[in-house]
Amino acid sequence: MVAAEDAKFVGHEGFDWEAISKAMEKNEKKGRVVSGASTISQQLAKNLFLSGERSWLRKAQEAVITWMLESTLGKRRILELYLNFAEWGEGVFGAEAAARHHFGVPAQALDADQAAWLAAILPSPRRYERGRRTPYVEARMATIRARMGSAQIP
């Protein structure tokens, strides 16, 4: 998940300012929101405490909660909570449940391809049935697998 969602997770304090700047530029060029830059910590803040509503107020709340999470929890705990609260399908919450639901194995037994597939579907997990691959998922998996060797895990 670190390779897929937040390659700088270990090194930042909850916000990837470079990614935020790039996303703002991209969105400004398009005239609408087409790109985001939420870190794992920000996504955890949203998933735990906030709605999916898109507003400046919700983003401000997310920033405060992210700062609180980063100030009180270690990176390993933030990642653990993120993995346990993420939804990987209708009623499928957490990496362990996802591994068992989609592949019939415990999370610990996932191979790199299966782990990359789970990471690839996370933005919209309800779209994908067990193991279903689309051109988008295949391309995303290839990117994630390429990054997996260099990702720093807390």
Tab-separated table of C-alpha atoms in Angstrom:
chain	number	residue	atom	x	y	z
A	1	MET	CA	0.000	0.000	0.000
A	2	VAL	CA	2.864	2.358	0.685
A	3	ALA	CA	4.168	1.791	-2.854
A	4	ALA	CA	0.711	2.444	-4.293
A	5	GLU	CA	-0.647	5.232	-2.152
A	6	ASP	CA	2.157	7.181	-0.520
A	7	ALA	CA	5.775	6.453	-1.459
A	8	LYS	CA	7.022	9.227	0.851
A	9	PHE	CA	4.985	7.962	3.824
A	10	VAL	CA	7.960	7.254	6.084
A	11	GLY	CA	9.605	10.618	5.428
A	12	HIS	CA	6.765	13.124	5.667
A	13	GLU	CA	4.804	14.383	8.650
A	14	GLY	CA	1.370	13.684	7.228
A	15	PHE	CA	1.437	15.869	4.133
A	16	ASP	CA	3.303	15.499	0.839
A	17	TRP	CA	3.667	19.168	-0.052
A	18	GLU	CA	5.292	18.449	-3.414
A	19	ALA	CA	2.403	16.178	-4.463
A	20	ILE	CA	-0.118	18.739	-3.200
A	21	SER	CA	1.541	21.460	-5.295
A	22	LYS	CA	1.542	19.253	-8.417
A	23	ALA	CA	-2.104	18.288	-7.890
A	24	MET	CA	-3.109	21.940	-7.500
A	25	GLU	CA	-1.317	22.849	-10.741
A	26	LYS	CA	-2.941	19.956	-12.597
A	27	ASN	CA	-6.393	20.837	-11.254
A	28	GLU	CA	-5.916	24.500	-12.126
A	29	LYS	CA	-4.973	23.614	-15.722
A	30	LYS	CA	-8.050	21.399	-16.100
A	31	GLY	CA	-10.359	23.851	-14.335
A	32	ARG	CA	-11.710	21.151	-12.041
A	33	VAL	CA	-10.491	18.586	-9.524
A	34	VAL	CA	-8.874	15.754	-11.486
A	35	SER	CA	-6.000	14.924	-9.151
A	36	GLY	CA	-5.544	14.534	-5.418
A	37	ALA	CA	-2.522	14.212	-3.196
A	38	SER	CA	-3.806	12.659	0.005
A	39	THR	CA	-1.268	10.739	2.032
A	40	ILE	CA	-2.008	7.541	3.906
A	41	SER	CA	-2.303	9.629	7.079
A	42	GLN	CA	-4.827	11.969	5.460
A	43	GLN	CA	-6.833	9.048	4.102
A	44	LEU	CA	-6.885	7.471	7.555
A	45	ALA	CA	-8.126	10.740	9.075
A	46	LYS	CA	-10.942	10.870	6.521
A	47	ASN	CA	-11.843	7.187	6.833
A	48	LEU	CA	-11.916	7.238	10.633
A	49	PHE	CA	-13.614	10.531	11.358
A	50	LEU	CA	-15.046	12.274	8.291
A	51	SER	CA	-17.437	11.843	5.412
A	52	GLY	CA	-16.442	11.554	1.778
A	53	GLU	CA	-17.852	15.032	1.153
A	54	ARG	CA	-15.645	17.288	-0.927
A	55	SER	CA	-15.421	20.709	0.653
A	56	TRP	CA	-12.790	23.080	1.988
A	57	LEU	CA	-14.205	22.670	5.499
A	58	ARG	CA	-13.806	18.887	5.335
A	59	LYS	CA	-10.262	19.276	3.995
A	60	ALA	CA	-9.424	21.616	6.887
A	61	GLN	CA	-10.853	19.107	9.374
A	62	GLU	CA	-8.831	16.364	7.681
A	63	ALA	CA	-5.656	18.453	8.020
A	64	VAL	CA	-6.177	18.965	11.753
A	65	ILE	CA	-6.920	15.283	12.342
A	66	THR	CA	-3.934	14.267	10.202
A	67	TRP	CA	-1.672	16.475	12.301
A	68	MET	CA	-3.107	14.908	15.477
A	69	LEU	CA	-2.585	11.365	14.155
A	70	GLU	CA	0.992	12.108	13.111
A	71	SER	CA	1.701	13.787	16.472
A	72	THR	CA	0.423	10.910	18.591
A	73	LEU	CA	0.915	7.701	16.601
A	74	GLY	CA	3.946	6.155	14.976
A	75	LYS	CA	4.058	5.457	11.245
A	76	ARG	CA	3.686	1.708	11.797
A	77	ARG	CA	0.459	2.237	13.805
A	78	ILE	CA	-0.934	4.685	11.232
A	79	LEU	CA	-0.303	2.144	8.472
A	80	GLU	CA	-1.820	-0.654	10.548
A	81	LEU	CA	-4.980	1.368	11.191
A	82	TYR	CA	-5.184	2.401	7.552
A	83	LEU	CA	-4.952	-1.206	6.380
A	84	ASN	CA	-7.543	-2.342	8.911
A	85	PHE	CA	-10.096	0.364	8.086
A	86	ALA	CA	-9.773	0.358	4.296
A	87	GLU	CA	-12.693	-1.099	2.364
A	88	TRP	CA	-11.853	-3.645	-0.333
A	89	GLY	CA	-15.361	-4.446	-1.506
A	90	GLU	CA	-18.951	-4.459	-0.306
A	91	GLY	CA	-18.634	-5.083	3.433
A	92	VAL	CA	-14.991	-6.192	3.158
A	93	PHE	CA	-12.935	-4.135	5.603
A	94	GLY	CA	-9.266	-4.572	6.346
A	95	ALA	CA	-6.365	-6.211	4.558
A	96	GLU	CA	-6.886	-9.584	6.222
A	97	ALA	CA	-10.540	-9.732	5.184
A	98	ALA	CA	-9.604	-8.544	1.686
A	99	ALA	CA	-6.990	-11.262	1.236
A	100	ARG	CA	-9.416	-13.945	2.377
A	101	HIS	CA	-12.351	-12.563	0.363
A	102	HIS	CA	-10.549	-11.992	-2.931
A	103	PHE	CA	-7.909	-14.742	-2.858
A	104	GLY	CA	-8.914	-17.208	-0.141
A	105	VAL	CA	-5.636	-16.799	1.745
A	106	PRO	CA	-4.509	-14.893	4.847
A	107	ALA	CA	-2.876	-11.498	4.170
A	108	GLN	CA	0.479	-12.910	5.188
A	109	ALA	CA	0.276	-15.451	2.335
A	110	LEU	CA	-0.419	-12.930	-0.447
A	111	ASP	CA	2.099	-12.954	-3.250
A	112	ALA	CA	3.376	-9.708	-4.792
A	113	ASP	CA	0.852	-9.886	-7.648
A	114	GLN	CA	-2.100	-10.339	-5.295
A	115	ALA	CA	-0.896	-7.543	-3.012
A	116	ALA	CA	-0.482	-5.244	-6.017
A	117	TRP	CA	-4.004	-6.115	-7.202
A	118	LEU	CA	-5.469	-5.209	-3.803
A	119	ALA	CA	-3.555	-1.926	-3.813
A	120	ALA	CA	-4.652	-1.175	-7.382
A	121	ILE	CA	-8.374	-1.566	-6.670
A	122	LEU	CA	-8.407	0.402	-3.420
A	123	PRO	CA	-9.584	3.722	-4.847
A	124	SER	CA	-12.790	2.038	-6.117
A	125	PRO	CA	-12.901	-1.482	-4.667
A	126	ARG	CA	-16.603	-2.105	-5.249
A	127	ARG	CA	-16.000	-2.041	-9.009
A	128	TYR	CA	-13.907	-5.174	-8.954
A	129	GLU	CA	-15.065	-8.705	-8.365
A	130	ARG	CA	-12.673	-11.255	-6.962
A	131	GLY	CA	-9.454	-11.052	-8.938
A	132	ARG	CA	-11.062	-9.207	-11.884
A	133	ARG	CA	-8.480	-7.474	-14.014
A	134	THR	CA	-9.075	-4.608	-16.372
A	135	PRO	CA	-6.535	-2.732	-18.494
A	136	TYR	CA	-6.500	0.005	-15.809
A	137	VAL	CA	-5.874	-2.502	-12.995
A	138	GLU	CA	-3.152	-4.279	-15.002
A	139	ALA	CA	-1.337	-0.994	-15.690
A	140	ARG	CA	-1.703	0.134	-12.080
A	141	MET	CA	-0.428	-3.236	-10.835
A	142	ALA	CA	2.669	-2.933	-13.030
A	143	THR	CA	3.410	0.508	-11.575
A	144	ILE	CA	2.886	-0.726	-8.021
A	145	ARG	CA	5.062	-3.815	-8.523
A	146	ALA	CA	7.842	-1.621	-9.947
A	147	ARG	CA	7.692	0.589	-6.853
A	148	MET	CA	7.442	-2.247	-4.321
A	149	GLY	CA	11.175	-2.891	-4.167
A	150	SER	CA	12.008	0.680	-3.244
A	151	ALA	CA	9.132	1.503	-0.877
A	152	GLN	CA	10.153	2.150	2.713
A	153	ILE	CA	7.934	0.291	5.155
A	154	PRO	CA	7.788	1.489	8.762
